[in-house]
Amino acid sequence: MSKEHGYEVTVSWNGSTAGGYRAYDRGHDVTAEGKPPIAATADPAFLGDPARWNPEELLVASLSQCHLLTYLALCARHGITVTGYRDTATGRMAETAGGGGHFTEVTLHPEVTITDASAADKAAALHHRAHELCFIANSVNFPVHHAPLIHVA
């Protein structure tokens, strides 16, 4: 049985572009009912405020979050106790001659801490299955790589 889920966010900006391309404020807010706003902007390469989140960072974060949540669910279902997870994800975007661009790849670098050394191989293998199941990774048209490290504590 197929299920469909809906999502709604509001992106709002106030300002003026009357001063031209270099002059207008790129700052905007991303909101959803019942959640704190995300202070967002353009990438600093496109005159955004480096103190705010940009869409490219949020896309990379989305892939990392989806992998984390899928991976933890798989570990819990397989009886693997995870006590720590940290991912420093990286993404690459190429600009095109016409002024646009696209992501060429994202690499996730999850460092996972588990409690049982005998489960290390299975814990590492579950990253592949998490990638296959991740909703966000299944929605992008560029490769998402994984370079996991498993620690036992």
mmCIF file with all atom_site columns, C-alpha atoms in Angstrom:
data_model
loop_
_atom_site.group_PDB
_atom_site.id
_atom_site.type_symbol
_atom_site.label_atom_id
_atom_site.label_alt_id
_atom_site.label_comp_id
_atom_site.label_asym_id
_atom_site.label_entity_id
_atom_site.label_seq_id
_atom_site.pdbx_PDB_ins_code
_atom_site.Cartn_x
_atom_site.Cartn_y
_atom_site.Cartn_z
_atom_site.occupancy
_atom_site.B_iso_or_equiv
_atom_site.pdbx_formal_charge
_atom_site.auth_seq_id
_atom_site.auth_comp_id
_atom_site.auth_asym_id
_atom_site.auth_atom_id
_atom_site.pdbx_PDB_model_num
ATOM 1   C CA . MET A 1 1   ? 0.000  0.000  0.000   1.00 0.00 ? 1   MET A CA 1
ATOM 2   C CA . SER A 1 2   ? 1.446  3.322  -1.105  1.00 0.00 ? 2   SER A CA 1
ATOM 3   C CA . LYS A 1 3   ? 1.326  6.345  1.180   1.00 0.00 ? 3   LYS A CA 1
ATOM 4   C CA . GLU A 1 4   ? 1.797  9.965  0.261   1.00 0.00 ? 4   GLU A CA 1
ATOM 5   C CA . HIS A 1 5   ? 3.004  12.675 2.642   1.00 0.00 ? 5   HIS A CA 1
ATOM 6   C CA . GLY A 1 6   ? 2.709  16.429 2.245   1.00 0.00 ? 6   GLY A CA 1
ATOM 7   C CA . TYR A 1 7   ? 5.010  19.186 3.450   1.00 0.00 ? 7   TYR A CA 1
ATOM 8   C CA . GLU A 1 8   ? 4.465  22.922 3.632   1.00 0.00 ? 8   GLU A CA 1
ATOM 9   C CA . VAL A 1 9   ? 6.977  25.660 4.317   1.00 0.00 ? 9   VAL A CA 1
ATOM 10  C CA . THR A 1 10  ? 6.787  29.410 3.843   1.00 0.00 ? 10  THR A CA 1
ATOM 11  C CA . VAL A 1 11  ? 9.700  31.411 2.471   1.00 0.00 ? 11  VAL A CA 1
ATOM 12  C CA . SER A 1 12  ? 9.322  35.159 3.027   1.00 0.00 ? 12  SER A CA 1
ATOM 13  C CA . TRP A 1 13  ? 11.430 38.170 2.058   1.00 0.00 ? 13  TRP A CA 1
ATOM 14  C CA . ASN A 1 14  ? 10.893 41.899 2.431   1.00 0.00 ? 14  ASN A CA 1
ATOM 15  C CA . GLY A 1 15  ? 13.057 44.565 0.869   1.00 0.00 ? 15  GLY A CA 1
ATOM 16  C CA . SER A 1 16  ? 13.624 46.248 -2.440  1.00 0.00 ? 16  SER A CA 1
ATOM 17  C CA . THR A 1 17  ? 15.584 45.408 -5.556  1.00 0.00 ? 17  THR A CA 1
ATOM 18  C CA . ALA A 1 18  ? 15.437 49.068 -6.690  1.00 0.00 ? 18  ALA A CA 1
ATOM 19  C CA . GLY A 1 19  ? 19.167 49.524 -5.993  1.00 0.00 ? 19  GLY A CA 1
ATOM 20  C CA . GLY A 1 20  ? 20.144 46.805 -8.476  1.00 0.00 ? 20  GLY A CA 1
ATOM 21  C CA . TYR A 1 21  ? 21.668 43.336 -8.236  1.00 0.00 ? 21  TYR A CA 1
ATOM 22  C CA . ARG A 1 22  ? 24.531 44.135 -5.869  1.00 0.00 ? 22  ARG A CA 1
ATOM 23  C CA . ALA A 1 23  ? 22.443 46.231 -3.448  1.00 0.00 ? 23  ALA A CA 1
ATOM 24  C CA . TYR A 1 24  ? 19.446 44.186 -2.312  1.00 0.00 ? 24  TYR A CA 1
ATOM 25  C CA . ASP A 1 25  ? 19.387 42.130 0.888   1.00 0.00 ? 25  ASP A CA 1
ATOM 26  C CA . ARG A 1 26  ? 19.296 38.375 0.260   1.00 0.00 ? 26  ARG A CA 1
ATOM 27  C CA . GLY A 1 27  ? 18.142 37.625 3.813   1.00 0.00 ? 27  GLY A CA 1
ATOM 28  C CA . HIS A 1 28  ? 14.859 35.747 4.112   1.00 0.00 ? 28  HIS A CA 1
ATOM 29  C CA . ASP A 1 29  ? 13.104 33.412 6.544   1.00 0.00 ? 29  ASP A CA 1
ATOM 30  C CA . VAL A 1 30  ? 12.012 29.815 6.106   1.00 0.00 ? 30  VAL A CA 1
ATOM 31  C CA . THR A 1 31  ? 9.142  28.916 8.408   1.00 0.00 ? 31  THR A CA 1
ATOM 32  C CA . ALA A 1 32  ? 6.744  26.066 9.077   1.00 0.00 ? 32  ALA A CA 1
ATOM 33  C CA . GLU A 1 33  ? 3.873  26.010 11.510  1.00 0.00 ? 33  GLU A CA 1
ATOM 34  C CA . GLY A 1 34  ? 4.985  25.377 15.079  1.00 0.00 ? 34  GLY A CA 1
ATOM 35  C CA . LYS A 1 35  ? 8.727  25.544 14.347  1.00 0.00 ? 35  LYS A CA 1
ATOM 36  C CA . PRO A 1 36  ? 11.374 28.223 14.856  1.00 0.00 ? 36  PRO A CA 1
ATOM 37  C CA . PRO A 1 37  ? 12.287 30.139 11.706  1.00 0.00 ? 37  PRO A CA 1
ATOM 38  C CA . ILE A 1 38  ? 15.452 29.422 9.766   1.00 0.00 ? 38  ILE A CA 1
ATOM 39  C CA . ALA A 1 39  ? 17.389 32.588 8.941   1.00 0.00 ? 39  ALA A CA 1
ATOM 40  C CA . ALA A 1 40  ? 18.396 32.012 5.333   1.00 0.00 ? 40  ALA A CA 1
ATOM 41  C CA . THR A 1 41  ? 20.178 33.842 2.529   1.00 0.00 ? 41  THR A CA 1
ATOM 42  C CA . ALA A 1 42  ? 22.093 33.264 -0.699  1.00 0.00 ? 42  ALA A CA 1
ATOM 43  C CA . ASP A 1 43  ? 25.493 31.596 -0.704  1.00 0.00 ? 43  ASP A CA 1
ATOM 44  C CA . PRO A 1 44  ? 28.173 34.219 0.068   1.00 0.00 ? 44  PRO A CA 1
ATOM 45  C CA . ALA A 1 45  ? 29.468 33.678 -3.488  1.00 0.00 ? 45  ALA A CA 1
ATOM 46  C CA . PHE A 1 46  ? 26.164 35.213 -4.604  1.00 0.00 ? 46  PHE A CA 1
ATOM 47  C CA . LEU A 1 47  ? 26.244 38.121 -2.120  1.00 0.00 ? 47  LEU A CA 1
ATOM 48  C CA . GLY A 1 48  ? 24.552 36.341 0.765   1.00 0.00 ? 48  GLY A CA 1
ATOM 49  C CA . ASP A 1 49  ? 25.214 36.821 4.471   1.00 0.00 ? 49  ASP A CA 1
ATOM 50  C CA . PRO A 1 50  ? 27.679 34.142 5.650   1.00 0.00 ? 50  PRO A CA 1
ATOM 51  C CA . ALA A 1 51  ? 26.009 34.125 9.098   1.00 0.00 ? 51  ALA A CA 1
ATOM 52  C CA . ARG A 1 52  ? 22.758 32.735 7.618   1.00 0.00 ? 52  ARG A CA 1
ATOM 53  C CA . TRP A 1 53  ? 21.934 29.333 6.104   1.00 0.00 ? 53  TRP A CA 1
ATOM 54  C CA . ASN A 1 54  ? 21.843 29.102 2.306   1.00 0.00 ? 54  ASN A CA 1
ATOM 55  C CA . PRO A 1 55  ? 19.821 26.645 0.177   1.00 0.00 ? 55  PRO A CA 1
ATOM 56  C CA . GLU A 1 56  ? 22.903 24.708 -0.859  1.00 0.00 ? 56  GLU A CA 1
ATOM 57  C CA . GLU A 1 57  ? 23.850 24.056 2.786   1.00 0.00 ? 57  GLU A CA 1
ATOM 58  C CA . LEU A 1 58  ? 20.266 23.074 3.566   1.00 0.00 ? 58  LEU A CA 1
ATOM 59  C CA . LEU A 1 59  ? 20.252 20.548 0.705   1.00 0.00 ? 59  LEU A CA 1
ATOM 60  C CA . VAL A 1 60  ? 23.448 18.929 2.001   1.00 0.00 ? 60  VAL A CA 1
ATOM 61  C CA . ALA A 1 61  ? 22.002 18.991 5.548   1.00 0.00 ? 61  ALA A CA 1
ATOM 62  C CA . SER A 1 62  ? 18.805 17.355 4.280   1.00 0.00 ? 62  SER A CA 1
ATOM 63  C CA . LEU A 1 63  ? 20.737 14.466 2.766   1.00 0.00 ? 63  LEU A CA 1
ATOM 64  C CA . SER A 1 64  ? 22.763 14.037 5.946   1.00 0.00 ? 64  SER A CA 1
ATOM 65  C CA . GLN A 1 65  ? 19.689 14.141 8.197   1.00 0.00 ? 65  GLN A CA 1
ATOM 66  C CA . CYS A 1 66  ? 17.775 11.651 6.069   1.00 0.00 ? 66  CYS A CA 1
ATOM 67  C CA . HIS A 1 67  ? 20.705 9.237  6.104   1.00 0.00 ? 67  HIS A CA 1
ATOM 68  C CA . LEU A 1 68  ? 21.097 9.613  9.883   1.00 0.00 ? 68  LEU A CA 1
ATOM 69  C CA . LEU A 1 69  ? 17.439 8.936  10.613  1.00 0.00 ? 69  LEU A CA 1
ATOM 70  C CA . THR A 1 70  ? 17.238 5.992  8.210   1.00 0.00 ? 70  THR A CA 1
ATOM 71  C CA . TYR A 1 71  ? 20.492 4.521  9.520   1.00 0.00 ? 71  TYR A CA 1
ATOM 72  C CA . LEU A 1 72  ? 19.438 4.788  13.184  1.00 0.00 ? 72  LEU A CA 1
ATOM 73  C CA . ALA A 1 73  ? 16.118 3.082  12.397  1.00 0.00 ? 73  ALA A CA 1
ATOM 74  C CA . LEU A 1 74  ? 17.945 0.228  10.668  1.00 0.00 ? 74  LEU A CA 1
ATOM 75  C CA . CYS A 1 75  ? 20.401 -0.199 13.533  1.00 0.00 ? 75  CYS A CA 1
ATOM 76  C CA . ALA A 1 76  ? 17.579 -0.239 16.072  1.00 0.00 ? 76  ALA A CA 1
ATOM 77  C CA . ARG A 1 77  ? 15.750 -2.884 14.026  1.00 0.00 ? 77  ARG A CA 1
ATOM 78  C CA . HIS A 1 78  ? 18.925 -5.008 13.795  1.00 0.00 ? 78  HIS A CA 1
ATOM 79  C CA . GLY A 1 79  ? 19.712 -4.763 17.507  1.00 0.00 ? 79  GLY A CA 1
ATOM 80  C CA . ILE A 1 80  ? 22.813 -2.590 17.054  1.00 0.00 ? 80  ILE A CA 1
ATOM 81  C CA . THR A 1 81  ? 23.213 -0.074 19.859  1.00 0.00 ? 81  THR A CA 1
ATOM 82  C CA . VAL A 1 82  ? 24.405 3.272  18.503  1.00 0.00 ? 82  VAL A CA 1
ATOM 83  C CA . THR A 1 83  ? 25.523 5.787  21.122  1.00 0.00 ? 83  THR A CA 1
ATOM 84  C CA . GLY A 1 84  ? 26.922 8.510  18.880  1.00 0.00 ? 84  GLY A CA 1
ATOM 85  C CA . TYR A 1 85  ? 26.640 9.736  15.296  1.00 0.00 ? 85  TYR A CA 1
ATOM 86  C CA . ARG A 1 86  ? 28.330 12.729 13.710  1.00 0.00 ? 86  ARG A CA 1
ATOM 87  C CA . ASP A 1 87  ? 28.454 13.549 10.002  1.00 0.00 ? 87  ASP A CA 1
ATOM 88  C CA . THR A 1 88  ? 30.482 16.304 8.405   1.00 0.00 ? 88  THR A CA 1
ATOM 89  C CA . ALA A 1 89  ? 28.818 16.192 4.989   1.00 0.00 ? 89  ALA A CA 1
ATOM 90  C CA . THR A 1 90  ? 30.291 17.945 1.975   1.00 0.00 ? 90  THR A CA 1
ATOM 91  C CA . GLY A 1 91  ? 28.706 18.969 -1.308  1.00 0.00 ? 91  GLY A CA 1
ATOM 92  C CA . ARG A 1 92  ? 30.036 20.175 -4.647  1.00 0.00 ? 92  ARG A CA 1
ATOM 93  C CA . MET A 1 93  ? 28.145 22.488 -6.960  1.00 0.00 ? 93  MET A CA 1
ATOM 94  C CA . ALA A 1 94  ? 29.194 23.567 -10.450 1.00 0.00 ? 94  ALA A CA 1
ATOM 95  C CA . GLU A 1 95  ? 28.066 26.815 -12.023 1.00 0.00 ? 95  GLU A CA 1
ATOM 96  C CA . THR A 1 96  ? 27.098 26.657 -15.687 1.00 0.00 ? 96  THR A CA 1
ATOM 97  C CA . ALA A 1 97  ? 27.867 29.174 -18.409 1.00 0.00 ? 97  ALA A CA 1
ATOM 98  C CA . GLY A 1 98  ? 24.272 30.411 -18.581 1.00 0.00 ? 98  GLY A CA 1
ATOM 99  C CA . GLY A 1 99  ? 24.266 31.574 -14.956 1.00 0.00 ? 99  GLY A CA 1
ATOM 100 C CA . GLY A 1 100 ? 22.709 28.478 -13.403 1.00 0.00 ? 100 GLY A CA 1
ATOM 101 C CA . GLY A 1 101 ? 24.314 25.476 -11.845 1.00 0.00 ? 101 GLY A CA 1
ATOM 102 C CA . HIS A 1 102 ? 23.813 22.048 -10.319 1.00 0.00 ? 102 HIS A CA 1
ATOM 103 C CA . PHE A 1 103 ? 25.184 19.818 -7.623  1.00 0.00 ? 103 PHE A CA 1
ATOM 104 C CA . THR A 1 104 ? 27.722 17.311 -8.892  1.00 0.00 ? 104 THR A CA 1
ATOM 105 C CA . GLU A 1 105 ? 27.992 15.228 -5.708  1.00 0.00 ? 105 GLU A CA 1
ATOM 106 C CA . VAL A 1 106 ? 27.532 15.056 -1.972  1.00 0.00 ? 106 VAL A CA 1
ATOM 107 C CA . THR A 1 107 ? 29.666 12.927 0.330   1.00 0.00 ? 107 THR A CA 1
ATOM 108 C CA . LEU A 1 108 ? 28.520 11.929 3.783   1.00 0.00 ? 108 LEU A CA 1
ATOM 109 C CA . HIS A 1 109 ? 31.222 11.198 6.378   1.00 0.00 ? 109 HIS A CA 1
ATOM 110 C CA . PRO A 1 110 ? 29.299 9.609  9.250   1.00 0.00 ? 110 PRO A CA 1
ATOM 111 C CA . GLU A 1 111 ? 31.286 8.661  12.339  1.00 0.00 ? 111 GLU A CA 1
ATOM 112 C CA . VAL A 1 112 ? 29.233 6.172  14.297  1.00 0.00 ? 112 VAL A CA 1
ATOM 113 C CA . THR A 1 113 ? 29.885 4.885  17.791  1.00 0.00 ? 113 THR A CA 1
ATOM 114 C CA . ILE A 1 114 ? 28.436 1.481  18.703  1.00 0.00 ? 114 ILE A CA 1
ATOM 115 C CA . THR A 1 115 ? 28.707 -0.599 21.862  1.00 0.00 ? 115 THR A CA 1
ATOM 116 C CA . ASP A 1 116 ? 29.454 -4.075 20.451  1.00 0.00 ? 116 ASP A CA 1
ATOM 117 C CA . ALA A 1 117 ? 32.612 -4.744 18.410  1.00 0.00 ? 117 ALA A CA 1
ATOM 118 C CA . SER A 1 118 ? 31.068 -7.884 16.911  1.00 0.00 ? 118 SER A CA 1
ATOM 119 C CA . ALA A 1 119 ? 28.430 -5.700 15.207  1.00 0.00 ? 119 ALA A CA 1
ATOM 120 C CA . ALA A 1 120 ? 30.949 -3.387 13.486  1.00 0.00 ? 120 ALA A CA 1
ATOM 121 C CA . ASP A 1 121 ? 30.745 -5.051 10.053  1.00 0.00 ? 121 ASP A CA 1
ATOM 122 C CA . LYS A 1 122 ? 26.945 -5.069 10.100  1.00 0.00 ? 122 LYS A CA 1
ATOM 123 C CA . ALA A 1 123 ? 26.893 -1.451 11.315  1.00 0.00 ? 123 ALA A CA 1
ATOM 124 C CA . ALA A 1 124 ? 29.124 -0.450 8.393   1.00 0.00 ? 124 ALA A CA 1
ATOM 125 C CA . ALA A 1 125 ? 27.011 -2.408 5.888   1.00 0.00 ? 125 ALA A CA 1
ATOM 126 C CA . LEU A 1 126 ? 23.803 -0.745 7.025   1.00 0.00 ? 126 LEU A CA 1
ATOM 127 C CA . HIS A 1 127 ? 25.021 2.556  5.556   1.00 0.00 ? 127 HIS A CA 1
ATOM 128 C CA . HIS A 1 128 ? 24.472 1.081  2.087   1.00 0.00 ? 128 HIS A CA 1
ATOM 129 C CA . ARG A 1 129 ? 20.925 0.022  2.969   1.00 0.00 ? 129 ARG A CA 1
ATOM 130 C CA . ALA A 1 130 ? 20.209 3.416  4.568   1.00 0.00 ? 130 ALA A CA 1
ATOM 131 C CA . HIS A 1 131 ? 21.244 5.073  1.312   1.00 0.00 ? 131 HIS A CA 1
ATOM 132 C CA . GLU A 1 132 ? 18.888 2.822  -0.669  1.00 0.00 ? 132 GLU A CA 1
ATOM 133 C CA . LEU A 1 133 ? 15.990 3.762  1.609   1.00 0.00 ? 133 LEU A CA 1
ATOM 134 C CA . CYS A 1 134 ? 16.682 7.490  2.148   1.00 0.00 ? 134 CYS A CA 1
ATOM 135 C CA . PHE A 1 135 ? 13.805 9.556  0.741   1.00 0.00 ? 135 PHE A CA 1
ATOM 136 C CA . ILE A 1 136 ? 15.998 12.580 0.002   1.00 0.00 ? 136 ILE A CA 1
ATOM 137 C CA . ALA A 1 137 ? 18.840 10.616 -1.633  1.00 0.00 ? 137 ALA A CA 1
ATOM 138 C CA . ASN A 1 138 ? 16.223 8.943  -3.840  1.00 0.00 ? 138 ASN A CA 1
ATOM 139 C CA . SER A 1 139 ? 15.023 12.384 -4.944  1.00 0.00 ? 139 SER A CA 1
ATOM 140 C CA . VAL A 1 140 ? 18.255 13.938 -6.206  1.00 0.00 ? 140 VAL A CA 1
ATOM 141 C CA . ASN A 1 141 ? 19.896 13.500 -9.606  1.00 0.00 ? 141 ASN A CA 1
ATOM 142 C CA . PHE A 1 142 ? 23.530 13.498 -8.487  1.00 0.00 ? 142 PHE A CA 1
ATOM 143 C CA . PRO A 1 143 ? 25.603 10.886 -6.645  1.00 0.00 ? 143 PRO A CA 1
ATOM 144 C CA . VAL A 1 144 ? 25.545 10.731 -2.861  1.00 0.00 ? 144 VAL A CA 1
ATOM 145 C CA . HIS A 1 145 ? 28.669 8.977  -1.576  1.00 0.00 ? 145 HIS A CA 1
ATOM 146 C CA . HIS A 1 146 ? 29.357 7.557  1.893   1.00 0.00 ? 146 HIS A CA 1
ATOM 147 C CA . ALA A 1 147 ? 32.628 7.321  3.787   1.00 0.00 ? 147 ALA A CA 1
ATOM 148 C CA . PRO A 1 148 ? 31.578 5.929  7.183   1.00 0.00 ? 148 PRO A CA 1
ATOM 149 C CA . LEU A 1 149 ? 33.773 5.244  10.187  1.00 0.00 ? 149 LEU A CA 1
ATOM 150 C CA . ILE A 1 150 ? 32.627 2.865  12.920  1.00 0.00 ? 150 ILE A CA 1
ATOM 151 C CA . HIS A 1 151 ? 33.955 3.283  16.465  1.00 0.00 ? 151 HIS A CA 1
ATOM 152 C CA . VAL A 1 152 ? 33.334 0.940  19.392  1.00 0.00 ? 152 VAL A CA 1
ATOM 153 C CA . ALA A 1 153 ? 33.030 2.372  22.881  1.00 0.00 ? 153 ALA A CA 1
#
